[in-house]
Tab-separated table of C-alpha atoms in Angstrom:
chain	number	residue	atom	x	y	z
A	128	MET	CA	68.915	34.823	107.295
A	129	ALA	CA	71.056	35.377	104.184
A	130	ILE	CA	71.417	32.584	101.632
A	131	THR	CA	74.892	32.028	100.212
A	132	PRO	CA	75.807	30.281	96.928
A	133	ALA	CA	77.681	27.638	98.912
A	134	GLU	CA	74.518	26.747	100.848
A	135	ILE	CA	72.608	26.361	97.586
A	136	ASP	CA	75.379	24.193	96.091
A	137	ASN	CA	75.478	21.982	99.188
A	138	LEU	CA	71.694	21.723	99.508
A	139	CYS	CA	70.643	18.050	99.423
A	140	PHE	CA	67.252	16.384	99.318
A	141	SER	CA	66.314	12.875	100.322
A	142	PRO	CA	65.704	10.667	97.252
A	143	SER	CA	62.324	9.029	96.815
A	144	LYS	CA	60.517	6.894	94.268
A	145	LYS	CA	58.570	8.681	91.537
A	146	GLY	CA	59.987	12.031	92.700
A	147	TYR	CA	61.651	14.802	90.734
A	148	ASP	CA	64.684	14.056	88.606
A	149	THR	CA	67.752	14.614	90.768
A	150	ASP	CA	69.884	15.786	87.837
A	151	GLU	CA	67.349	18.476	86.921
A	152	VAL	CA	67.099	19.630	90.545
A	153	ASP	CA	70.905	19.787	90.834
A	154	ALA	CA	71.152	21.741	87.573
A	155	PHE	CA	68.495	24.191	88.736
A	156	LEU	CA	70.220	24.705	92.095
A	157	GLU	CA	73.553	25.213	90.330
A	158	ARG	CA	72.040	27.869	88.068
A	159	CYS	CA	70.429	29.602	91.057
A	160	SER	CA	73.750	29.512	92.873
A	161	SER	CA	75.468	31.179	89.908
A	162	GLU	CA	72.833	33.907	89.725
A	163	VAL	CA	73.004	34.591	93.455
A	164	ASP	CA	76.802	34.706	93.253
A	165	ALA	CA	76.604	37.224	90.392
A	166	MET	CA	74.165	39.360	92.373
A	167	LEU	CA	76.433	39.321	95.393
A	168	GLN	CA	79.357	40.398	93.215
A	169	LYS	CA	77.297	43.279	91.839
A	170	ILE	CA	76.379	44.316	95.365
A	171	ALA	CA	80.037	44.224	96.366
A	172	ASP	CA	80.950	46.316	93.304
A	173	LEU	CA	78.281	48.887	94.111
A	174	LYS	CA	79.445	49.015	97.703
A	175	GLY	CA	82.948	49.705	96.423
A	176	ARG	CA	81.668	52.464	94.178
A	177	LEU	CA	79.685	53.879	97.076
A	178	THR	CA	82.802	53.890	99.231
A	179	ALA	CA	84.743	55.620	96.458
A	180	SER	CA	81.970	58.192	96.098
A	181	GLU	CA	81.991	58.830	99.816
A	182	GLN	CA	85.752	59.281	99.660
A	183	GLN	CA	85.359	61.731	96.778
A	184	LEU	CA	82.702	63.554	98.758
A	185	ALA	CA	85.015	63.737	101.754
A	186	ALA	CA	87.806	65.070	99.534
A	187	ALA	CA	85.470	67.671	98.044
A	188	GLN	CA	84.305	68.703	101.486
A	189	ALA	CA	87.926	69.004	102.596
A	190	GLN	CA	88.677	71.151	99.578
A	191	ILE	CA	85.646	73.305	100.364
A	192	ALA	CA	86.792	73.692	103.950
A	193	GLN	CA	90.254	74.628	102.749
A	194	LEU	CA	88.857	77.260	100.402
A	195	GLN	CA	86.624	78.577	103.144
A	196	SER	CA	89.594	78.820	105.487
A	197	GLN	CA	91.471	80.847	102.890
A	198	GLN	CA	88.711	83.446	102.642
A	199	PRO	CA	89.500	85.218	105.953
A	200	ALA	CA	93.188	85.366	105.005
A	201	GLU	CA	92.379	86.848	101.651
A	202	ALA	CA	89.987	89.309	103.300
A	203	ALA	CA	92.670	90.395	105.794
A	204	ALA	CA	95.287	90.888	103.074
A	205	PRO	CA	95.499	94.266	101.334
A	206	VAL	CA	93.155	94.389	98.437
A	207	THR	CA	94.901	95.301	95.257
A	208	ALA	CA	92.033	94.619	92.932
A	209	PRO	CA	88.465	94.423	94.034
A	210	THR	CA	87.662	92.375	90.989
A	211	GLY	CA	90.091	89.661	92.165
A	212	LEU	CA	88.161	89.111	95.413
A	213	THR	CA	84.920	88.827	93.519
A	214	ALA	CA	86.399	86.297	91.121
A	215	SER	CA	87.770	84.215	94.015
A	216	GLU	CA	84.470	84.171	95.823
A	217	THR	CA	82.667	83.245	92.615
A	218	GLN	CA	85.101	80.416	91.950
A	219	ILE	CA	84.731	79.094	95.481
A	220	SER	CA	80.946	79.155	95.207
A	221	LYS	CA	81.020	77.317	91.901
A	222	VAL	CA	83.361	74.672	93.273
A	223	LEU	CA	81.157	74.206	96.302
A	224	ILE	CA	77.993	73.858	94.248
A	225	VAL	CA	79.504	71.485	91.690
A	226	ALA	CA	81.179	69.330	94.327
A	227	GLN	CA	78.054	69.086	96.412
A	228	GLN	CA	75.854	68.268	93.432
A	229	SER	CA	78.271	65.653	92.124
A	230	ALA	CA	78.647	64.063	95.520
A	231	ASP	CA	74.918	63.986	96.141
A	232	LYS	CA	74.258	62.528	92.701
A	233	ILE	CA	76.896	59.819	93.025
A	234	VAL	CA	75.767	58.829	96.489
A	235	ALA	CA	72.092	58.741	95.477
A	236	GLU	CA	72.767	56.647	92.374
A	237	ALA	CA	74.987	54.234	94.270
A	238	ARG	CA	72.435	53.797	97.021
A	239	ASP	CA	69.592	53.301	94.557
A	240	ASN	CA	71.529	50.729	92.551
A	241	ALA	CA	72.700	48.901	95.651
A	242	GLU	CA	69.174	48.803	97.058
A	243	LYS	CA	67.737	47.572	93.772
A	244	ILE	CA	70.311	44.835	93.342
A	245	ARG	CA	69.949	43.760	96.942
A	246	ASN	CA	66.176	43.556	96.589
A	247	ASP	CA	66.508	41.560	93.362
A	248	ALA	CA	68.999	39.198	94.964
A	249	ASP	CA	66.804	38.708	98.017
A	250	GLN	CA	63.755	38.096	95.861
A	251	LYS	CA	65.543	35.546	93.684
A	252	ALA	CA	67.033	33.827	96.726
A	253	ARG	CA	63.597	33.590	98.336
A	254	GLU	CA	62.158	32.231	95.098
A	255	VAL	CA	64.890	29.598	94.895
A	256	ILE	CA	64.286	28.535	98.490
A	257	ARG	CA	60.515	28.532	97.950
A	258	GLN	CA	60.806	26.313	94.886
A	259	ALA	CA	63.242	23.984	96.642
A	260	LEU	CA	60.940	23.666	99.648
A	261	ALA	CA	57.940	23.131	97.377
A	262	GLU	CA	59.764	20.360	95.509
A	263	LYS	CA	60.815	18.775	98.782
A	264	GLN	CA	57.248	18.929	100.112
A	265	SER	CA	55.987	17.439	96.858
A	266	GLU	CA	58.434	14.552	97.223
A	267	LEU	CA	57.332	14.009	100.823
A	268	ASP	CA	53.681	14.022	99.748
A	269	GLU	CA	54.489	11.521	97.012
A	270	MET	CA	56.244	9.280	99.539
A	271	ASP	CA	53.215	9.447	101.842
A	272	ARG	CA	50.915	8.619	98.946
A	273	LEU	CA	53.055	5.633	97.967
A	274	LYS	CA	53.119	4.403	101.559
A	275	GLU	CA	49.344	4.686	101.778
A	276	SER	CA	48.928	2.869	98.459
A	277	ARG	CA	51.250	0.129	99.664
A	278	GLU	CA	49.255	-0.317	102.868
A	279	GLN	CA	45.982	-0.435	100.949
A	280	PHE	CA	47.367	-2.991	98.496
A	281	ARG	CA	48.687	-5.149	101.321
A	282	ASP	CA	45.328	-5.073	103.123
A	283	GLN	CA	43.456	-5.931	99.947
A	284	TYR	CA	45.888	-8.737	99.162
A	285	LYS	CA	45.520	-10.193	102.666
A	286	ALA	CA	41.725	-9.985	102.440
A	287	LEU	CA	41.787	-11.710	99.046
A	288	LEU	CA	44.000	-14.521	100.361
A	289	GLN	CA	41.740	-14.972	103.390
A	290	HIS	CA	38.720	-15.132	101.096
A	291	PHE	CA	40.371	-17.844	98.976
A	292	MET	CA	41.333	-19.815	102.096
A	293	ASP	CA	37.798	-19.622	103.482
A	294	ASP	CA	36.325	-20.795	100.182
A	295	ALA	CA	38.799	-23.685	100.018
A	296	ASP	CA	38.016	-24.753	103.595
A	297	ASN	CA	34.265	-24.647	102.983
A	298	ALA	CA	34.520	-26.613	99.752
A	299	PHE	CA	36.782	-29.282	101.280
A	300	SER	CA	34.541	-29.680	104.354
A	301	GLY	CA	31.455	-30.080	102.156
A	302	GLN	CA	33.084	-32.818	100.097
A	303	LEU	CA	34.096	-34.758	103.229
A	304	SER	CA	30.582	-34.609	104.732
A	305	THR	CA	28.943	-35.955	101.571
A	306	SER	CA	31.459	-38.676	100.610
A	307	LEU	CA	32.361	-40.109	104.074
A	308	PRO	CA	29.241	-40.980	106.262
A	309	THR	CA	29.863	-41.624	109.968
A	310	GLY	CA	28.698	-44.380	112.515
A	311	SER	CA	26.456	-47.301	111.546
A	312	ALA	CA	25.481	-45.600	108.348
A	313	ALA	CA	29.084	-45.738	107.291
A	314	ALA	CA	29.333	-49.421	108.204
A	315	ALA	CA	26.119	-50.235	106.366
A	316	GLN	CA	27.255	-48.283	103.407
A	317	ALA	CA	30.551	-50.168	103.468
A	318	ALA	CA	28.722	-53.551	103.707
A	319	VAL	CA	26.405	-52.739	100.845
A	320	SER	CA	29.145	-51.447	98.694
A	321	ALA	CA	31.390	-54.550	99.388
A	322	PRO	CA	31.013	-57.450	96.824
A	323	ALA	CA	29.316	-60.748	98.088
A	324	ALA	CA	31.568	-63.799	98.714
A	325	ALA	CA	31.290	-66.606	96.125
A	326	PRO	CA	29.975	-70.030	97.530
A	327	ALA	CA	32.435	-72.903	97.933
A	328	PHE	CA	32.467	-75.411	95.059
A	329	ASP	CA	31.477	-79.087	96.031
A	330	ALA	CA	31.877	-81.593	93.234
A	331	ASP	CA	29.819	-84.385	94.919
A	332	ALA	CA	26.965	-82.065	95.730
A	333	THR	CA	26.968	-80.882	92.201
A	334	GLN	CA	26.679	-84.400	90.884
A	335	LEU	CA	23.811	-85.215	93.294
A	336	ALA	CA	21.978	-82.099	92.417
A	337	GLN	CA	21.965	-83.020	88.757
A	338	PRO	CA	19.680	-86.162	88.262
A	339	SER	CA	20.063	-85.953	84.555
A	340	GLN	CA	23.534	-87.307	84.965
A	341	LEU	CA	22.392	-90.511	86.918
A	342	PRO	CA	22.284	-93.901	84.963
A	343	MET	CA	18.701	-94.514	83.862
A	344	SER	CA	19.124	-97.826	81.978
A	345	GLY	CA	17.173	-100.831	83.348
A	346	VAL	CA	14.928	-98.753	85.510
A	347	ASP	CA	11.219	-98.730	84.979
A	348	VAL	CA	9.341	-95.578	85.461
A	349	ASP	CA	6.630	-97.373	87.396
A	350	ASP	CA	9.217	-98.575	89.922
A	351	LEU	CA	9.881	-94.990	90.842
A	352	ASP	CA	6.456	-94.757	92.363
């Protein structure tokens, strides 16, 4: 399938992160399009020259046929000078040889040039397409690599968060089990840790409990027995 300059100009690639620079790719495609267009113009020019050469060859062949058709008439006419017939035949032979050689040379050169230019154009077009496809494949590979890296990072991030959550749960559960005892142990712990209530103050009892404050005058120690 032939590649035209318009197809190269209109060729678009999907953008991706960390891919090739789009301006450089567009500039390269534009340059390739110009070169392919120039090659196609050369091919068209050579085809025109080939057509002109074929027309010249046809004209030469027509002239040869005309000269050959005149030979029987000249042979039938009365010969006035034998040297004239020899000169005519020699001239016709020279014209035939020169015309045939020129035509063959022009046609061969035109065909060789056209074939060479066509091969060069095809080779360059294939190279342009190969490079474009390689760049596109490279961008697709880069996109796949980025997707894979994103998935790996997300999995690692989720695993890290789960690890932190598990550590936090374990640490919090351990603190609760050591600081908050359950059942009777908790009640006993609460009773021990609670401060004791202060006894009620009785002024009369205080006075009775302190004999040093009783009046001792007029009392004999022996009477206490």
